[in-house]
Short mmCIF file of C-alpha atoms in Angstrom, two decimals:
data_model
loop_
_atom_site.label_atom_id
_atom_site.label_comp_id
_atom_site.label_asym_id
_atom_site.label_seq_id
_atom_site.Cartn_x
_atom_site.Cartn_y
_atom_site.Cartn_z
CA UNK D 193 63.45 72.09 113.28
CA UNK D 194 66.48 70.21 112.00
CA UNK D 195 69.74 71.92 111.68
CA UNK D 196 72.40 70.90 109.34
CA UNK D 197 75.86 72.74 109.00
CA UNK D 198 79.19 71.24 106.89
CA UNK D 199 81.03 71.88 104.04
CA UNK D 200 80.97 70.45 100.86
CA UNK D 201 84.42 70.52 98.14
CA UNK D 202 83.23 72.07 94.96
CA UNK D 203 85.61 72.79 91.72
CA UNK D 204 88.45 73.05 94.66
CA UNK D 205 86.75 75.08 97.18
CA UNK D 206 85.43 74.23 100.67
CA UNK D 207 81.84 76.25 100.62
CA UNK D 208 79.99 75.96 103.78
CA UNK D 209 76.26 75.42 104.41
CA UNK D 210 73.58 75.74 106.53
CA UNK D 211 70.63 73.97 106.05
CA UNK D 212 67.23 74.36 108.53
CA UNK D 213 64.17 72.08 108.05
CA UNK D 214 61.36 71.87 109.01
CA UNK D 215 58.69 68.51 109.50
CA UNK D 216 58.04 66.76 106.70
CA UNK D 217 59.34 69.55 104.46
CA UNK D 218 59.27 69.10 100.61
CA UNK D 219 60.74 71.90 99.24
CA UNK D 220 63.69 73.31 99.66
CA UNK D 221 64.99 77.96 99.50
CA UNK D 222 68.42 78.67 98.82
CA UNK D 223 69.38 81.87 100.05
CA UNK D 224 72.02 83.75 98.14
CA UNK D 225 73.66 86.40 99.66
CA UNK D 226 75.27 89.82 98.63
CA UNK D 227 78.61 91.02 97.92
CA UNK D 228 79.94 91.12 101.54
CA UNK D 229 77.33 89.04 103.14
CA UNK D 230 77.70 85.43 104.01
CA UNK D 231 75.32 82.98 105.79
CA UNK D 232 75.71 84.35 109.42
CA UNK D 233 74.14 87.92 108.00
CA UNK D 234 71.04 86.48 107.07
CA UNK D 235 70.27 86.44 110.86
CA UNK D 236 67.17 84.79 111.63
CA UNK D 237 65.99 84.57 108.15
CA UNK D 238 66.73 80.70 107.81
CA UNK D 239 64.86 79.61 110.87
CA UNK D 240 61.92 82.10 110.19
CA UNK D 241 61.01 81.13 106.48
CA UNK D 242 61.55 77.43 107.41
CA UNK D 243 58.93 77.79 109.96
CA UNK D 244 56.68 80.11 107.86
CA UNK D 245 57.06 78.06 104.69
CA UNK D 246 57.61 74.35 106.32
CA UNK D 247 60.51 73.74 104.00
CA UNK D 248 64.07 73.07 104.26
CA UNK D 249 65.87 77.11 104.03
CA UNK D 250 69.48 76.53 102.93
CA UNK D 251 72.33 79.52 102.80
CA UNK D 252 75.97 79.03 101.82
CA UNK D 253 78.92 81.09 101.08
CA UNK D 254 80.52 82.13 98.16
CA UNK D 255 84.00 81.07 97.37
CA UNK D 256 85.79 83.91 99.79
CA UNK D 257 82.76 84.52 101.91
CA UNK D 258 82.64 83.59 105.05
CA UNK D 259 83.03 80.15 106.39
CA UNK D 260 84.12 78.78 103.13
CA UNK D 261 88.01 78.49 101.68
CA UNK D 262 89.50 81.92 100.21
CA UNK D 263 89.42 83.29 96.27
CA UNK D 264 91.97 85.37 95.66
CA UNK D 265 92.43 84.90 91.63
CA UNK D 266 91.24 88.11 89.46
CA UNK D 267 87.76 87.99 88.77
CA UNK D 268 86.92 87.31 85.39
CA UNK D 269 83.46 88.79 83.28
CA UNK D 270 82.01 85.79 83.81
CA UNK D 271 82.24 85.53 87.47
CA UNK D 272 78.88 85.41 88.84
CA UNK D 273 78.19 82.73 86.00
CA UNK D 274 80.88 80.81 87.29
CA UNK D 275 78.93 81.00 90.57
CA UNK D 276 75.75 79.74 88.85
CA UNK D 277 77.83 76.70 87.64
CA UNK D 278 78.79 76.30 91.42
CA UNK D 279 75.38 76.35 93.32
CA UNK D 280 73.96 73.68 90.08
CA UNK D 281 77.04 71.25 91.97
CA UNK D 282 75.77 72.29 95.49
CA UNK D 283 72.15 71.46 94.44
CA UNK D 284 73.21 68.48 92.29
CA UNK D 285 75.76 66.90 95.26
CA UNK D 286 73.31 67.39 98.42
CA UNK D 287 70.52 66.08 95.89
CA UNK D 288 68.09 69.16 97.04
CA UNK D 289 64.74 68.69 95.33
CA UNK D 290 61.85 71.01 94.37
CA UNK D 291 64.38 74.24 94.61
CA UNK D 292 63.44 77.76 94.94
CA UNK D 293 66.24 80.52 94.90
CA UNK D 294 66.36 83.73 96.82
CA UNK D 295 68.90 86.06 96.39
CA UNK D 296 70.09 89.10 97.10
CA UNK D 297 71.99 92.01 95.19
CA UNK D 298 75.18 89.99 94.06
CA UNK D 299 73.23 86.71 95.27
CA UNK D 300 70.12 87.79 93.05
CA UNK D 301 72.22 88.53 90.02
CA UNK D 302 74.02 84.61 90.52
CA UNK D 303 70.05 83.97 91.03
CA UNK D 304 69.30 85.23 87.77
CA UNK D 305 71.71 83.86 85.44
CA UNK D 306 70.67 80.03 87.56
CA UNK D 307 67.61 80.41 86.61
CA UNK D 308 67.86 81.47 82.73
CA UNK D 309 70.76 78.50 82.56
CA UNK D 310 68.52 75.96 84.09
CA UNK D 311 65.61 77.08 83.52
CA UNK D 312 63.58 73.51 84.27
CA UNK D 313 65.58 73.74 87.79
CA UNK D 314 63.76 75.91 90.38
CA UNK D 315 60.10 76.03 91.07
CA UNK D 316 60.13 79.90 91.76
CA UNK D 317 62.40 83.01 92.21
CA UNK D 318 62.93 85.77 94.48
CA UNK D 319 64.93 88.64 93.55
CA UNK D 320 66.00 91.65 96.04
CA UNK D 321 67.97 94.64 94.61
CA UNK D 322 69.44 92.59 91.43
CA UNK D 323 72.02 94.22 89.41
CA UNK D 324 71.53 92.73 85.61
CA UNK D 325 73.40 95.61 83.97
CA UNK D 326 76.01 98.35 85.43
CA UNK D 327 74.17 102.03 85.54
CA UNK D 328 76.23 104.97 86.85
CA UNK D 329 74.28 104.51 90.40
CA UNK D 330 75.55 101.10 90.80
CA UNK D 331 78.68 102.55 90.19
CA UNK D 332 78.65 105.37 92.24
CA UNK D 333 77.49 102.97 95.01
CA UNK D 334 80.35 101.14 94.53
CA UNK D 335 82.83 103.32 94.54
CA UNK D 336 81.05 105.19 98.09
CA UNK D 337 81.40 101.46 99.48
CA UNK D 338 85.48 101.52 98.65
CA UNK D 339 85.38 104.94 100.32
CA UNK D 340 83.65 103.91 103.16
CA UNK D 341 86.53 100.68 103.58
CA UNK D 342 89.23 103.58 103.35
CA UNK D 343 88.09 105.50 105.99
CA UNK D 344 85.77 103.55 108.59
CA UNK D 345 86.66 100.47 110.56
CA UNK D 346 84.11 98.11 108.74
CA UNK D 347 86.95 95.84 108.10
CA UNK D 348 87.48 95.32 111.55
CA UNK D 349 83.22 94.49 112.12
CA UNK D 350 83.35 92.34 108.79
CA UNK D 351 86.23 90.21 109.81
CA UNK D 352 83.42 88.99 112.54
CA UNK D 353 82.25 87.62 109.50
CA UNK D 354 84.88 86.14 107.04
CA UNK D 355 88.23 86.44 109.16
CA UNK D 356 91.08 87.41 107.29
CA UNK D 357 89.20 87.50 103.39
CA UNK D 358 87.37 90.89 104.01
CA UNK D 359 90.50 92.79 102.34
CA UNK D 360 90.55 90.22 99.52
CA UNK D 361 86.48 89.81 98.99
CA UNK D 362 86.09 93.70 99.30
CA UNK D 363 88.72 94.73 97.24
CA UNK D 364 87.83 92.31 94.45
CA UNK D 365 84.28 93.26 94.69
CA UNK D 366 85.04 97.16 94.24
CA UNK D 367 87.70 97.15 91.54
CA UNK D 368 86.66 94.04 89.79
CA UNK D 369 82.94 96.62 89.18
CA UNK D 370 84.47 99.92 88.29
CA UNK D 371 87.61 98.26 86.38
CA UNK D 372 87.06 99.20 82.50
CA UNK D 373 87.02 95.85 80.92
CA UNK D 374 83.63 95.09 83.35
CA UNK D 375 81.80 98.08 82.19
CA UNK D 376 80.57 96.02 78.85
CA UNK D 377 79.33 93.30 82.45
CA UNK D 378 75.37 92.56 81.12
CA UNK D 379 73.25 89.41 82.07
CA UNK D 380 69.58 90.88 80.75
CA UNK D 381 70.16 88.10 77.94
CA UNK D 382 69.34 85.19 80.74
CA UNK D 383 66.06 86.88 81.83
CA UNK D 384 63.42 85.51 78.86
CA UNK D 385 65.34 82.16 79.09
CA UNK D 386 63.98 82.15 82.60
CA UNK D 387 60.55 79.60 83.28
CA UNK D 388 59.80 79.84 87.19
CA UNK D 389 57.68 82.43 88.46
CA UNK D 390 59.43 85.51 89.48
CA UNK D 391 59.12 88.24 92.22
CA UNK D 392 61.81 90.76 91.79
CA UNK D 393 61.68 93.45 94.69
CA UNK D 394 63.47 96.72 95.26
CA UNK D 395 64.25 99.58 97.61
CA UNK D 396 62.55 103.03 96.63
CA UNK D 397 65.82 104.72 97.44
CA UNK D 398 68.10 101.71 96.41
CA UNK D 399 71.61 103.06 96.24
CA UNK D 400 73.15 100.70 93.49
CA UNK D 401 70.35 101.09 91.18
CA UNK D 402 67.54 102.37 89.59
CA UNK D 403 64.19 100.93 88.07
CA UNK D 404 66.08 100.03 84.77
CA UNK D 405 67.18 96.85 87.40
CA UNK D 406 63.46 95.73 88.38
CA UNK D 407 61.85 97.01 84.38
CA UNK D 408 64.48 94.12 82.83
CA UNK D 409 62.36 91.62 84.16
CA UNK D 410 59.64 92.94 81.84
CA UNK D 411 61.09 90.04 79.42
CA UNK D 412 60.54 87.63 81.68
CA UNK D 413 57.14 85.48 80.62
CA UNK D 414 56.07 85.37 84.54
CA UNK D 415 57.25 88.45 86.63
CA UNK D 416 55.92 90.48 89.49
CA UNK D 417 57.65 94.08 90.14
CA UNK D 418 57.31 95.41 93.80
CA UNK D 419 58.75 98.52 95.24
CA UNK D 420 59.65 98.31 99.01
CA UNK D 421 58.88 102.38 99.92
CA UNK D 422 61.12 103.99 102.00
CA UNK D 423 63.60 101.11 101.91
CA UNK D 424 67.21 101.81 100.46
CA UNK D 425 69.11 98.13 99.44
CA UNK D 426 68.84 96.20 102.19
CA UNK D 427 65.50 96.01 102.13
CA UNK D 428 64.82 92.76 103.72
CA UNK D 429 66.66 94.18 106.56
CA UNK D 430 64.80 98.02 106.36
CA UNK D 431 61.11 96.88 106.18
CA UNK D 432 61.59 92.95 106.93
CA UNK D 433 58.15 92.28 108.31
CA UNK D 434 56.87 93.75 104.63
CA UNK D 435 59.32 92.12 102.74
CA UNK D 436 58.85 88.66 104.92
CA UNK D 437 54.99 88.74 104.28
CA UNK D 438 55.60 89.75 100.56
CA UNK D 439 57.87 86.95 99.82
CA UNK D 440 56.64 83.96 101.88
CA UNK D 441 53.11 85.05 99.90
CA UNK D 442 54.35 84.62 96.83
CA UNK D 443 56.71 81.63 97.29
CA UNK D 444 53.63 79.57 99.01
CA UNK D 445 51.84 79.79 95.80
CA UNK D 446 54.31 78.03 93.78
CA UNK D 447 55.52 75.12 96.47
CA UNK D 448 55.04 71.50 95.43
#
Protein backbone atom coordinates (compact mmCIF):
# COMPACT_ATOMS: atom_id res chain seq x y z
CA UNK A 1 0.00 0.00 0.00
CA UNK A 2 1.02 3.55 -0.86
CA UNK A 3 0.28 6.32 1.47
CA UNK A 4 -0.10 9.84 0.44
CA UNK A 5 -0.91 12.78 2.93
CA UNK A 6 -0.65 16.88 1.98
CA UNK A 7 -2.69 19.62 1.49
CA UNK A 8 -3.92 21.13 -1.40
CA UNK A 9 -5.16 25.35 -1.57
CA UNK A 10 -8.67 25.37 -2.83
CA UNK A 11 -10.92 28.74 -3.26
CA UNK A 12 -8.50 30.01 -0.21
CA UNK A 13 -8.50 27.11 2.01
CA UNK A 14 -5.76 24.60 2.93
CA UNK A 15 -7.93 21.09 2.88
CA UNK A 16 -5.91 18.15 3.78
CA UNK A 17 -5.85 14.65 2.28
CA UNK A 18 -5.16 11.31 2.68
CA UNK A 19 -4.86 9.16 -0.03
CA UNK A 20 -4.10 5.02 0.33
CA UNK A 21 -3.48 2.85 -2.79
CA UNK A 22 -3.24 -0.03 -3.50
CA UNK A 23 -1.10 -2.09 -6.65
CA UNK A 24 -1.96 -1.22 -9.78
CA UNK A 25 -5.19 0.44 -8.61
CA UNK A 26 -7.55 2.08 -11.22
CA UNK A 27 -10.14 3.51 -9.46
CA UNK A 28 -10.23 5.75 -7.03
CA UNK A 29 -13.30 6.24 -3.34
CA UNK A 30 -13.57 9.47 -1.85
CA UNK A 31 -14.73 9.30 1.50
CA UNK A 32 -16.83 12.17 2.76
CA UNK A 33 -17.28 12.57 6.18
CA UNK A 34 -20.04 13.91 8.63
CA UNK A 35 -20.68 16.99 10.40
CA UNK A 36 -17.97 16.64 13.12
CA UNK A 37 -15.96 13.97 11.55
CA UNK A 38 -12.77 14.51 9.67
CA UNK A 39 -10.32 12.02 8.03
CA UNK A 40 -8.68 10.63 11.28
CA UNK A 41 -12.46 9.26 12.33
CA UNK A 42 -12.74 7.10 9.53
CA UNK A 43 -10.24 4.83 11.42
CA UNK A 44 -9.19 2.00 9.47
CA UNK A 45 -11.69 2.45 6.79
CA UNK A 46 -9.09 3.86 4.16
CA UNK A 47 -6.60 1.08 4.45
CA UNK A 48 -9.39 -1.66 4.62
CA UNK A 49 -11.47 -0.75 1.39
CA UNK A 50 -8.15 -0.08 -0.46
CA UNK A 51 -7.17 -3.55 0.24
CA UNK A 52 -10.69 -5.04 -0.26
CA UNK A 53 -11.38 -3.04 -3.41
CA UNK A 54 -7.57 -2.65 -4.84
CA UNK A 55 -8.17 1.01 -5.47
CA UNK A 56 -6.81 4.19 -4.35
CA UNK A 57 -9.40 5.25 -0.92
CA UNK A 58 -9.02 9.04 -0.53
CA UNK A 59 -10.61 11.16 2.65
CA UNK A 60 -10.21 14.90 3.19
CA UNK A 61 -11.55 17.52 5.38
CA UNK A 62 -13.97 20.01 5.04
CA UNK A 63 -13.07 23.62 5.23
CA UNK A 64 -13.01 23.75 9.37
CA UNK A 65 -12.58 20.05 9.82
CA UNK A 66 -9.78 18.78 10.96
CA UNK A 67 -6.39 19.11 9.48
CA UNK A 68 -7.48 21.67 7.05
CA UNK A 69 -7.50 25.80 7.55
CA UNK A 70 -10.59 27.21 9.70
CA UNK A 71 -14.27 28.57 8.32
CA UNK A 72 -15.62 30.77 10.45
CA UNK A 73 -18.00 32.96 7.94
CA UNK A 74 -21.97 32.29 8.45
CA UNK A 75 -23.06 29.50 6.56
CA UNK A 76 -25.10 30.27 3.77
CA UNK A 77 -28.29 27.84 2.19
CA UNK A 78 -26.14 26.79 -0.19
CA UNK A 79 -23.37 25.50 1.86
CA UNK A 80 -23.02 21.94 1.23
CA UNK A 81 -23.28 22.95 -2.60
CA UNK A 82 -20.51 25.11 -2.12
CA UNK A 83 -18.76 21.96 -0.84
CA UNK A 84 -19.72 20.04 -4.01
CA UNK A 85 -18.03 22.89 -6.02
CA UNK A 86 -14.95 22.23 -3.70
CA UNK A 87 -14.36 18.38 -3.93
CA UNK A 88 -15.03 18.89 -8.27
CA UNK A 89 -11.42 21.24 -7.64
CA UNK A 90 -9.96 18.45 -5.35
CA UNK A 91 -10.85 15.79 -8.00
CA UNK A 92 -10.06 18.12 -10.93
CA UNK A 93 -6.39 19.40 -9.29
CA UNK A 94 -5.04 15.80 -8.07
CA UNK A 95 -6.45 14.59 -11.59
CA UNK A 96 -8.28 11.44 -9.72
CA UNK A 97 -9.82 9.24 -12.40
CA UNK A 98 -12.67 6.70 -12.50
CA UNK A 99 -14.23 8.34 -9.06
CA UNK A 100 -16.63 6.80 -6.77
CA UNK A 101 -18.00 8.89 -3.73
CA UNK A 102 -18.87 7.67 -0.29
CA UNK A 103 -20.27 9.75 2.11
CA UNK A 104 -21.64 10.04 5.14
CA UNK A 105 -24.59 12.07 6.84
CA UNK A 106 -23.33 15.72 6.03
CA UNK A 107 -20.62 13.98 3.65
CA UNK A 108 -23.53 11.97 1.86
CA UNK A 109 -25.72 15.00 1.44
CA UNK A 110 -22.29 17.03 -0.30
CA UNK A 111 -22.31 13.37 -2.04
CA UNK A 112 -25.59 13.86 -3.37
CA UNK A 113 -25.76 17.21 -4.73
CA UNK A 114 -21.84 16.00 -6.60
CA UNK A 115 -23.39 13.61 -8.12
CA UNK A 116 -26.76 15.29 -9.55
CA UNK A 117 -24.23 18.43 -10.58
CA UNK A 118 -21.87 16.19 -12.36
CA UNK A 119 -23.62 13.65 -13.08
CA UNK A 120 -21.05 12.09 -15.96
CA UNK A 121 -18.36 12.35 -12.93
CA UNK A 122 -18.44 9.30 -10.62
CA UNK A 123 -18.79 5.72 -11.60
CA UNK A 124 -20.98 4.84 -8.46
CA UNK A 125 -22.37 6.19 -5.10
CA UNK A 126 -22.60 5.26 -1.61
CA UNK A 127 -24.83 6.99 0.66
CA UNK A 128 -24.97 6.42 4.67
CA UNK A 129 -27.63 8.31 6.73
CA UNK A 130 -28.12 11.28 4.01
CA UNK A 131 -30.12 14.17 5.01
CA UNK A 132 -31.82 15.57 1.53
CA UNK A 133 -34.57 17.48 3.35
CA UNK A 134 -34.93 18.75 7.17
CA UNK A 135 -37.77 16.48 9.10
CA UNK A 136 -38.48 17.30 12.76
CA UNK A 137 -36.11 14.15 13.74
CA UNK A 138 -33.21 15.66 12.08
CA UNK A 139 -34.00 18.47 14.00
CA UNK A 140 -34.54 17.13 17.17
CA UNK A 141 -31.20 15.32 16.65
CA UNK A 142 -29.69 18.36 16.22
CA UNK A 143 -30.68 20.23 18.76
CA UNK A 144 -29.88 16.85 21.44
CA UNK A 145 -26.26 17.17 19.77
CA UNK A 146 -26.05 21.15 20.96
CA UNK A 147 -27.29 19.82 24.31
CA UNK A 148 -24.96 17.24 24.55
CA UNK A 149 -21.84 20.16 23.68
CA UNK A 150 -23.47 22.20 26.68
CA UNK A 151 -23.20 19.77 29.11
CA UNK A 152 -20.51 16.91 28.34
CA UNK A 153 -16.84 17.36 27.68
CA UNK A 154 -16.98 16.23 23.93
CA UNK A 155 -15.28 19.40 23.10
CA UNK A 156 -12.42 18.50 24.97
CA UNK A 157 -12.32 14.59 23.01
CA UNK A 158 -13.11 16.45 19.59
CA UNK A 159 -10.34 18.93 19.85
CA UNK A 160 -8.18 15.47 19.46
CA UNK A 161 -9.56 15.92 16.25
CA UNK A 162 -9.71 19.54 14.83
CA UNK A 163 -7.78 21.59 17.63
CA UNK A 164 -9.16 24.77 18.35
CA UNK A 165 -12.31 24.71 15.38
CA UNK A 166 -14.60 22.28 17.38
CA UNK A 167 -16.44 25.48 18.99
CA UNK A 168 -16.60 27.12 15.56
CA UNK A 169 -17.51 23.77 13.33
CA UNK A 170 -20.06 22.67 16.09
CA UNK A 171 -21.67 25.72 16.66
CA UNK A 172 -22.11 26.48 12.96
CA UNK A 173 -23.32 23.06 12.35
CA UNK A 174 -26.18 23.31 15.14
CA UNK A 175 -27.50 26.82 14.61
CA UNK A 176 -26.77 27.12 10.98
CA UNK A 177 -29.73 23.65 10.95
CA UNK A 178 -32.32 24.86 13.35
CA UNK A 179 -31.86 28.73 12.32
CA UNK A 180 -35.31 29.72 10.49
CA UNK A 181 -34.09 30.88 7.19
CA UNK A 182 -32.57 26.96 6.73
CA UNK A 183 -35.81 25.33 7.41
CA UNK A 184 -36.94 25.97 3.51
CA UNK A 185 -32.83 23.78 3.21
CA UNK A 186 -34.03 20.92 0.32
CA UNK A 187 -31.62 19.13 -2.19
CA UNK A 188 -34.30 16.16 -3.40
CA UNK A 189 -34.20 18.31 -6.77
CA UNK A 190 -30.41 16.86 -7.51
CA UNK A 191 -31.49 13.20 -6.99
CA UNK A 192 -33.13 12.32 -10.76
CA UNK A 193 -30.27 14.46 -12.21
CA UNK A 194 -28.11 11.77 -10.70
CA UNK A 195 -26.57 8.83 -13.47
CA UNK A 196 -24.17 6.48 -11.31
CA UNK A 197 -25.52 3.64 -9.60
CA UNK A 198 -26.59 4.29 -6.13
CA UNK A 199 -26.65 2.42 -2.72
CA UNK A 200 -28.14 4.60 -0.13
CA UNK A 201 -28.03 2.84 3.42
CA UNK A 202 -29.53 3.68 6.77
CA UNK A 203 -29.73 2.93 10.47
CA UNK A 204 -33.15 1.28 11.64
CA UNK A 205 -33.09 3.59 14.62
CA UNK A 206 -31.26 6.54 12.81
CA UNK A 207 -31.60 9.53 15.07
CA UNK A 208 -31.55 12.44 12.42
CA UNK A 209 -33.99 10.85 10.21
CA UNK A 210 -36.55 8.80 9.05
CA UNK A 211 -37.28 6.68 5.80
CA UNK A 212 -38.56 9.90 3.99
CA UNK A 213 -34.32 10.28 3.74
CA UNK A 214 -33.61 6.72 2.03
CA UNK A 215 -37.60 6.77 -0.06
CA UNK A 216 -36.13 10.22 -1.95
CA UNK A 217 -33.91 8.17 -3.78
CA UNK A 218 -36.98 6.50 -5.30
CA UNK A 219 -36.35 9.27 -8.18
CA UNK A 220 -33.23 8.22 -8.77
CA UNK A 221 -33.17 5.97 -12.27
CA UNK A 222 -30.60 3.38 -10.47
CA UNK A 223 -31.04 3.07 -6.61
CA UNK A 224 -30.74 0.36 -4.03
CA UNK A 225 -32.43 1.05 -0.43
CA UNK A 226 -30.88 -1.00 2.52
CA UNK A 227 -31.75 -0.82 6.13
CA UNK A 228 -28.81 -1.56 8.56
CA UNK A 229 -31.16 -3.28 11.64
CA UNK A 230 -30.39 -2.41 14.89
CA UNK A 231 -27.95 0.30 13.81
CA UNK A 232 -28.71 4.03 14.90
CA UNK A 233 -26.48 6.74 12.47
CA UNK A 234 -23.29 5.65 12.62
CA UNK A 235 -23.87 2.72 11.11
CA UNK A 236 -20.66 1.96 9.48
CA UNK A 237 -19.30 2.18 12.89
CA UNK A 238 -22.48 0.00 14.73
CA UNK A 239 -22.56 -3.04 12.34
CA UNK A 240 -19.23 -2.31 10.20
CA UNK A 241 -18.50 -5.85 9.16
CA UNK A 242 -22.33 -5.69 7.52
CA UNK A 243 -22.01 -2.43 6.25
CA UNK A 244 -18.20 -3.23 4.91
CA UNK A 245 -19.48 -6.42 3.05
CA UNK A 246 -22.63 -4.47 1.82
CA UNK A 247 -20.75 -1.68 0.32
CA UNK A 248 -17.50 -3.18 -1.06
CA UNK A 249 -20.34 -5.67 -2.87
CA UNK A 250 -21.92 -3.20 -4.49
CA UNK A 251 -19.05 -0.81 -5.38
CA UNK A 252 -17.06 -3.96 -7.05
CA UNK A 253 -19.80 -4.24 -9.50
CA UNK A 254 -19.47 -0.91 -10.93
CA UNK A 255 -15.35 -0.50 -10.90
CA UNK A 256 -13.66 0.09 -14.26
Amino acid sequence: MQIEENHILIQNSSIYYKKVTSQNATNTLILLHDSLGCTVLWRDWLDILAQELNVSVLSYDRRGYGKSSNYTVPRPINYLEQEAQILDELIEKLELKNVHLFGFSDGASVATIYAGMFPDKIHSLTIEGVHVLIEQETLAGIRQAKHTLETTQIAKVLEKYHGDKVMDLYLAWTETWVSESHQSWNIEHFIPQIKAPILVFQGEFDEFGTAAQMDAFDKAPKAEKYWVLGAGHTAHKEKKEEVFEKVTSFIKQHLV
